[in-house]
XYZ file of C-alpha atoms in Angstrom:
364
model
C -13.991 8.159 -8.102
C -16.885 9.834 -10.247
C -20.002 7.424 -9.736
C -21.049 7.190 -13.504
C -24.187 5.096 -12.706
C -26.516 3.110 -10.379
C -24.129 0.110 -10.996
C -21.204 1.945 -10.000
C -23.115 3.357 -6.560
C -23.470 -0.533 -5.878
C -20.160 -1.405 -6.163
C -18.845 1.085 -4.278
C -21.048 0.142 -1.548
C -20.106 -3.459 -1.657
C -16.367 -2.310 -1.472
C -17.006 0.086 1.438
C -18.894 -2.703 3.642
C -16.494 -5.190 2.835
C -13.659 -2.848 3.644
C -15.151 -2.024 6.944
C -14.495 -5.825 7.923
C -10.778 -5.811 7.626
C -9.654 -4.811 10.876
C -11.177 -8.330 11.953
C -13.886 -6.797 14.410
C -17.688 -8.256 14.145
C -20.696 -6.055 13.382
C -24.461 -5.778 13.469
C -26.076 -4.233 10.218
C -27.221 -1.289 12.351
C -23.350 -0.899 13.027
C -22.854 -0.924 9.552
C -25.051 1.559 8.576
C -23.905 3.929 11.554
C -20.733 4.153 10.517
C -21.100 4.211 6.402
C -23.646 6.965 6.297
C -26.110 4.359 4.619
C -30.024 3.267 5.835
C -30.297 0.039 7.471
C -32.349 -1.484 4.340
C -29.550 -0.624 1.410
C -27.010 -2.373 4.099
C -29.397 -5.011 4.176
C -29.715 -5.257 0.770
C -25.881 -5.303 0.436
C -24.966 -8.234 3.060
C -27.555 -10.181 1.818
C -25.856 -10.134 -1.599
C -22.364 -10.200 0.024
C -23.599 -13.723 2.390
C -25.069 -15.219 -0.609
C -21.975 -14.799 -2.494
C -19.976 -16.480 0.521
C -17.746 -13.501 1.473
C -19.902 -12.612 4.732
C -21.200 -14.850 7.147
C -23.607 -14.568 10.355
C -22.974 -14.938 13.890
C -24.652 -14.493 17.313
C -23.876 -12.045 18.420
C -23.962 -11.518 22.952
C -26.941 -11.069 24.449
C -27.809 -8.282 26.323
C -31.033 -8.914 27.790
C -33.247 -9.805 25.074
C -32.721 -11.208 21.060
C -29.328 -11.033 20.699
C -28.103 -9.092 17.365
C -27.216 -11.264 14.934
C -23.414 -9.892 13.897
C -20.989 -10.011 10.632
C -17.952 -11.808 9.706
C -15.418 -12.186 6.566
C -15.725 -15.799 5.787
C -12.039 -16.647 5.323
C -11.087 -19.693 2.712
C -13.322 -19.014 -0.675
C -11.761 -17.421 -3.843
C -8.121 -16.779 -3.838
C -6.024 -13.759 -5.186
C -2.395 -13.155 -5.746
C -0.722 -9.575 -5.249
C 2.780 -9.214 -6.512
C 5.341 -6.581 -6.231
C 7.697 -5.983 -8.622
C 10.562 -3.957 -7.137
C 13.676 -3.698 -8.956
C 15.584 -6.254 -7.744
C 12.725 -9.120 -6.883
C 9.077 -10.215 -7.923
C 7.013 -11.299 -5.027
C 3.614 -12.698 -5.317
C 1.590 -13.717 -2.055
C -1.671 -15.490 -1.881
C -4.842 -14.445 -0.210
C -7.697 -16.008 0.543
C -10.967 -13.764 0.405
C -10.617 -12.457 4.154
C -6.815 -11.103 3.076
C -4.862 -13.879 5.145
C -2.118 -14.583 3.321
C -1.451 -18.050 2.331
C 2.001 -18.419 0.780
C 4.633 -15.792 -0.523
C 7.266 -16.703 -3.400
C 10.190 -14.362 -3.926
C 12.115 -14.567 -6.830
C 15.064 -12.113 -8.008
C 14.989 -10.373 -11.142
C 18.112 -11.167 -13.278
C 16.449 -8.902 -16.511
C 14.502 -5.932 -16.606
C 13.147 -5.840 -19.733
C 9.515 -6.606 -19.771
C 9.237 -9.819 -21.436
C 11.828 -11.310 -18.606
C 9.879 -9.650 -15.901
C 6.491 -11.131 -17.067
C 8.406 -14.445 -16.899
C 9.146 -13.223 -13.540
C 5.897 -12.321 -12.237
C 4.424 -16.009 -14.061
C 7.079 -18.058 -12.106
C 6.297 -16.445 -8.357
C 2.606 -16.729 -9.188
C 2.934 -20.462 -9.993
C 5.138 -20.980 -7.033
C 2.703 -19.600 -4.685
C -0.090 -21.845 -6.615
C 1.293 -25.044 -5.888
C 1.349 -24.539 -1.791
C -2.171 -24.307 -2.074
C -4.471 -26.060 -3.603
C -8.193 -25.747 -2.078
C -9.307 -23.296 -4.743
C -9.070 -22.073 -7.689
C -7.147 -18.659 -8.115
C -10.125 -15.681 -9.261
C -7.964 -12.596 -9.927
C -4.269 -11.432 -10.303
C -3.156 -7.934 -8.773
C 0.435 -6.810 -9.813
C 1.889 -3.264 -8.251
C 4.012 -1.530 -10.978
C 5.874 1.655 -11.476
C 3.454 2.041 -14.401
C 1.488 -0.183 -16.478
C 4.115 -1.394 -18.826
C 3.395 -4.932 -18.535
C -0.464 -4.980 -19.174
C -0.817 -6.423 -22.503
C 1.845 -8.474 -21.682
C 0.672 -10.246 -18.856
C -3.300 -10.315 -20.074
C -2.103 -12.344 -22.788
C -0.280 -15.252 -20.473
C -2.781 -15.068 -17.365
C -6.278 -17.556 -17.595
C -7.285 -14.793 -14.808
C -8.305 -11.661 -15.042
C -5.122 -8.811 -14.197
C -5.388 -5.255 -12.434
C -2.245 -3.104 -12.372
C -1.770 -0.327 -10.482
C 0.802 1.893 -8.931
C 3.005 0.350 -6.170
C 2.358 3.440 -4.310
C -1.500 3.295 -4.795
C -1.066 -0.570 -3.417
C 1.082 0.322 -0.611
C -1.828 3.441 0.767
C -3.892 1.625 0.461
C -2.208 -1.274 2.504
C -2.126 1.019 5.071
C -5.935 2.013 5.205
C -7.188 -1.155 5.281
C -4.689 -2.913 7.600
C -2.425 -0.643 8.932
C -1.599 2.669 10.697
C -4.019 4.584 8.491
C -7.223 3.210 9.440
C -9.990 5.043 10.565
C -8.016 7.968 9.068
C -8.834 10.418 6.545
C -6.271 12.679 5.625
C -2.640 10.384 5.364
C 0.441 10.825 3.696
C 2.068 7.565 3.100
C 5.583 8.318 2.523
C 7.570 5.172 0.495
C 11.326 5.651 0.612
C 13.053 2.943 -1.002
C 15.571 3.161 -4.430
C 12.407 5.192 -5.418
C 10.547 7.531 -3.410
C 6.954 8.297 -3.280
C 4.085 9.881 -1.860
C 0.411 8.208 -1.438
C -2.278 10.148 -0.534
C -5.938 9.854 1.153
C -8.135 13.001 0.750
C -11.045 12.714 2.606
C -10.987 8.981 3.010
C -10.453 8.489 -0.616
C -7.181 7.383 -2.418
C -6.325 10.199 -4.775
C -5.057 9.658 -8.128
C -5.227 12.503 -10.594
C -6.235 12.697 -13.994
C -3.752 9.921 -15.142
C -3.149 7.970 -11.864
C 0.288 9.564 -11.540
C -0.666 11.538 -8.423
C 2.070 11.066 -5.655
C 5.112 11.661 -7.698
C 6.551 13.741 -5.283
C 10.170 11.792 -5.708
C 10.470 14.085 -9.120
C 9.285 17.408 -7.446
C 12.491 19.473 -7.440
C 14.260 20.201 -4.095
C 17.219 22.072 -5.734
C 17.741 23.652 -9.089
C 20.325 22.401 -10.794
C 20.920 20.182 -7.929
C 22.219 16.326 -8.077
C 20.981 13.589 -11.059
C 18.531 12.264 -10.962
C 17.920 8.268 -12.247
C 14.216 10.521 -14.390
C 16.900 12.495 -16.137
C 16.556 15.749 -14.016
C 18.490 17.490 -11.842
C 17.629 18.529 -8.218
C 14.593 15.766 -7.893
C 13.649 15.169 -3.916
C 14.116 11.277 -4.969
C 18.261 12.374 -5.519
C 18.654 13.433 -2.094
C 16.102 10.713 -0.259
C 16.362 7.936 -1.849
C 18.062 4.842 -1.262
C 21.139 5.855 -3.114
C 21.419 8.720 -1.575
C 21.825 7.529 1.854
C 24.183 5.298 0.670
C 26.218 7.837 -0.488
C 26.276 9.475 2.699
C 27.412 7.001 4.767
C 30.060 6.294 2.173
C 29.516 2.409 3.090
C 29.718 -0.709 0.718
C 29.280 -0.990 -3.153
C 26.404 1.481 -4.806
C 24.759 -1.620 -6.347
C 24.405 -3.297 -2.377
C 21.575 -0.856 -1.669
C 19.798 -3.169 0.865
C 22.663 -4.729 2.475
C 24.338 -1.006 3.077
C 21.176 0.398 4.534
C 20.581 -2.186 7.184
C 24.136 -2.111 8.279
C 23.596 1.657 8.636
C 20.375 1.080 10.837
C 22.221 -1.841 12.663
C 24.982 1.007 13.664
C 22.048 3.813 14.496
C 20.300 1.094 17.106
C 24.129 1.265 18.532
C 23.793 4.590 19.250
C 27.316 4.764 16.371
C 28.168 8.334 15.803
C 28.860 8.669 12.714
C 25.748 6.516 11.917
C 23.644 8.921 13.720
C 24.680 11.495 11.954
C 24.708 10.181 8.560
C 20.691 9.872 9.555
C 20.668 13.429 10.231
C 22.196 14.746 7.280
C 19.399 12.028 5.184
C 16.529 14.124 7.497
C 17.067 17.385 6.564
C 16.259 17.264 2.848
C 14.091 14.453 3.619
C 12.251 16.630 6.040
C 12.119 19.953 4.198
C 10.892 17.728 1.282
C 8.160 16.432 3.472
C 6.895 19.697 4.830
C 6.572 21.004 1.502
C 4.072 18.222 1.476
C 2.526 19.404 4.590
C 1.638 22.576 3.406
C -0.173 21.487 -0.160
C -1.803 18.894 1.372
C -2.421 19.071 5.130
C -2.707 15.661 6.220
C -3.515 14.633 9.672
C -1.161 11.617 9.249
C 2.222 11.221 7.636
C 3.016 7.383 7.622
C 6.732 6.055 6.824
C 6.163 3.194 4.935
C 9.048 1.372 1.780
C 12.036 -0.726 2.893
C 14.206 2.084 3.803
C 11.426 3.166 6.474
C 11.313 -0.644 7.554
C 15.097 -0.347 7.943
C 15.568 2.508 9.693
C 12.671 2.362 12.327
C 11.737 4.965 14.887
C 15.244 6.809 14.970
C 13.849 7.661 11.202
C 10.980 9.407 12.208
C 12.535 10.914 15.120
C 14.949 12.349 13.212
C 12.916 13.545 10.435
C 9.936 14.785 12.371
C 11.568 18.096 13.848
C 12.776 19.347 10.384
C 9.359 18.891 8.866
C 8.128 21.076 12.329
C 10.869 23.775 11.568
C 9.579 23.992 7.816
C 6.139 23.142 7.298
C 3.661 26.493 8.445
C 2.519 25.976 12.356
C -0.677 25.360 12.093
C -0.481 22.305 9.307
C 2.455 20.660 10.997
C 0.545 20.836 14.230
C -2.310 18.584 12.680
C -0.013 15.885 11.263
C 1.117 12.827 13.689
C 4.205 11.083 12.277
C 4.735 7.353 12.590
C 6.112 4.224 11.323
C 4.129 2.279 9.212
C 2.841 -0.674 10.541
C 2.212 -3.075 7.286
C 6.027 -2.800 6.377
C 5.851 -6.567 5.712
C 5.433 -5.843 1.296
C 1.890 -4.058 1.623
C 2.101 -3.635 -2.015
C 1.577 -7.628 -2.528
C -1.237 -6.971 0.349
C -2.522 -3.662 -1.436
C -2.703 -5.237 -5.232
C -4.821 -8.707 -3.679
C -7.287 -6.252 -2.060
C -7.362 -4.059 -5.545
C -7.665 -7.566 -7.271
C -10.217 -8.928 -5.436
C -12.325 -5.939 -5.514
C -12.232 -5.070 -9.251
C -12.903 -8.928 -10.561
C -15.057 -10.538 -7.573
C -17.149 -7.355 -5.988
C -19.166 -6.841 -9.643
């Protein structure tokens, strides 16, 4: 993010102490500055602005010998936001309070794409997570979308302010804050669901690219000429790794039952079934090569399976994928990357939109 003034620097300083609270552990200002590069008095300046507005609060902290440091908390209740996924099949919103414990979830199925119906969508999973709680008022709306189609749309029916973003933007960073990415600084977050996706963190920071469409790597081509794919091309890596796709290879259940075909598939893997097994290897081997190609461009020190497909499958996913990545990717990158399961499989992108949300409307 290019820092375009003092106001910006500020912002992104209140967004980097507040994100270093998430993982739930205590700390003393000195802590604080240690570990975000910054002098003790601009992180005193910050938590004093961050206290007064009610997000931090102050603790004792234990004593070890003398004055015991006085340490930092998220103060949980306070301003509420909603993050809502909209997948293709289902809107779900979730409510957070200002700490990021979630409140209530509302999932409701989407019977129309077109956007006016899936505004209606979003409005009736927000309002249904509204009325379980009541102790404030709602401050900010996050919604994770393919693209920002529904913008106008929804800033004209919301009393709140709205952020959009890309589902795969809200699921990375999901996984920083919360999940198997933290404290890292170089992650792939692979999302395998209907669609498939790439999120990346370079250097700590989410990358987006000149028009937020980094991490398309479900419409780099794998084959030339190869199979359909739902963009209109031919050969796309999302054709031979996507849900779909491993539906078609284990030649079980209707195409439109994507969810319901997968997790009898992973049921039969846990069983050690042989043909399930090696439907899952046949799915790893483009899915790996696919992967390593990744590898090489970007050299991550993580590669995190996150999406649906990834909660479905498990570990006998990344087992089976990591070796083909190893017998593609060049020696030395593959040897920095650690696969594993992602660990906020539980919709991060209703998790990654509140944090977006909260951070664009309430951290000014």
């Amino acid at each position: 993010m290019r820092l375009k003034h003092s106001g910006d620097l500020r912002r992104a300083h209140r967004v980097e102490v507040m994100r270093s609270f998430y993982g739930g552990e205590p700390r003393t200002r000195l802590e604080l500055a240690n570990q975000l590069g910054l002098s003790v008095a601009t992180i005193g300046t910050i938590v004093g602005e961050l206290t007064k507005a009610g997000f931090l609060k102050e603790t004792a902290g234990p004593r070890t010998g003398g004055r015991p440091a006085t340490q930092l908390t998220l103060r949980g209740g306070g301003s509420l936001v909603v993050g809502v996924d909209v997948a293709e099949t289902h809107v779900t919103a979730e409510l957070f309070d200002q700490a990021m414990a979630r409140l209530a979830r509302k999932r409701v199925p989407v019977e129309e794409n077109a956007p006016e119906a899936v505004v209606e969508h979003v409005l009736t999973a927000v309002a249904a997570v509204r009325q379980q709680v009541y102790e404030a008022p709602i401050r900010a709306i996050g919604v994770g979308v393919p693209e920002p189609r529904l913008r106008a749309l929804l800033e004209r029916r919301c009393d709140v302010p709205v952020v959009l973003d890309h589902l795969l933007k809200a699921i990375t960073l999901a996984e920083q804050m919360f999940g198997a990415a933290r404290d890292q600084d170089d992650v792939i977050v692979v999302s395998l669901g209907t669609g498939v996706g790439l999120g990346v963190l370079a250097d700590g920071r989410l990358l987006r690219g000149a028009t937020n469409s980094a991490g398309e790597w479900g419409h780099t081509v794998l084959h030339d000429g190869g199979e359909p794919c739902r963009c209109g091309g031919r050969g796309c890596v999302e054709a031979y790794v996507g849900a779909g796709a491993l539906v078609r290879l284990a030649g079980d259940g209707p195409p439109g039952d994507l969810e319901a075909t997968v997790a009898r598939l992973a049921g039969a893997v846990r069983r050690g079934d042989s043909a399930a097994l090696e439907t899952l290897a046949r799915y790893a081997r483009p899915l790996g090569l696919a992967l390593a190609n990744a590898v090489n461009v970007l050299n991550p020190g993580l590669i995190v399976f996150g999406g649906w497909v990834s909660a479905a499958l498990g570990e006998p996913l990344v087992s089976a994928v990591t070796p083909v990545i190893k017998e593609y990717a060049l020696a030395t990158a593959f040897e920095a990357a650690t696969t594993v399961l992602g660990r906020h499989l539980d919709n991060p992108v209703s998790l990654g939109m509140a944090v977006l949300a909260f951070e664009t409307h309430l951290l000014d």
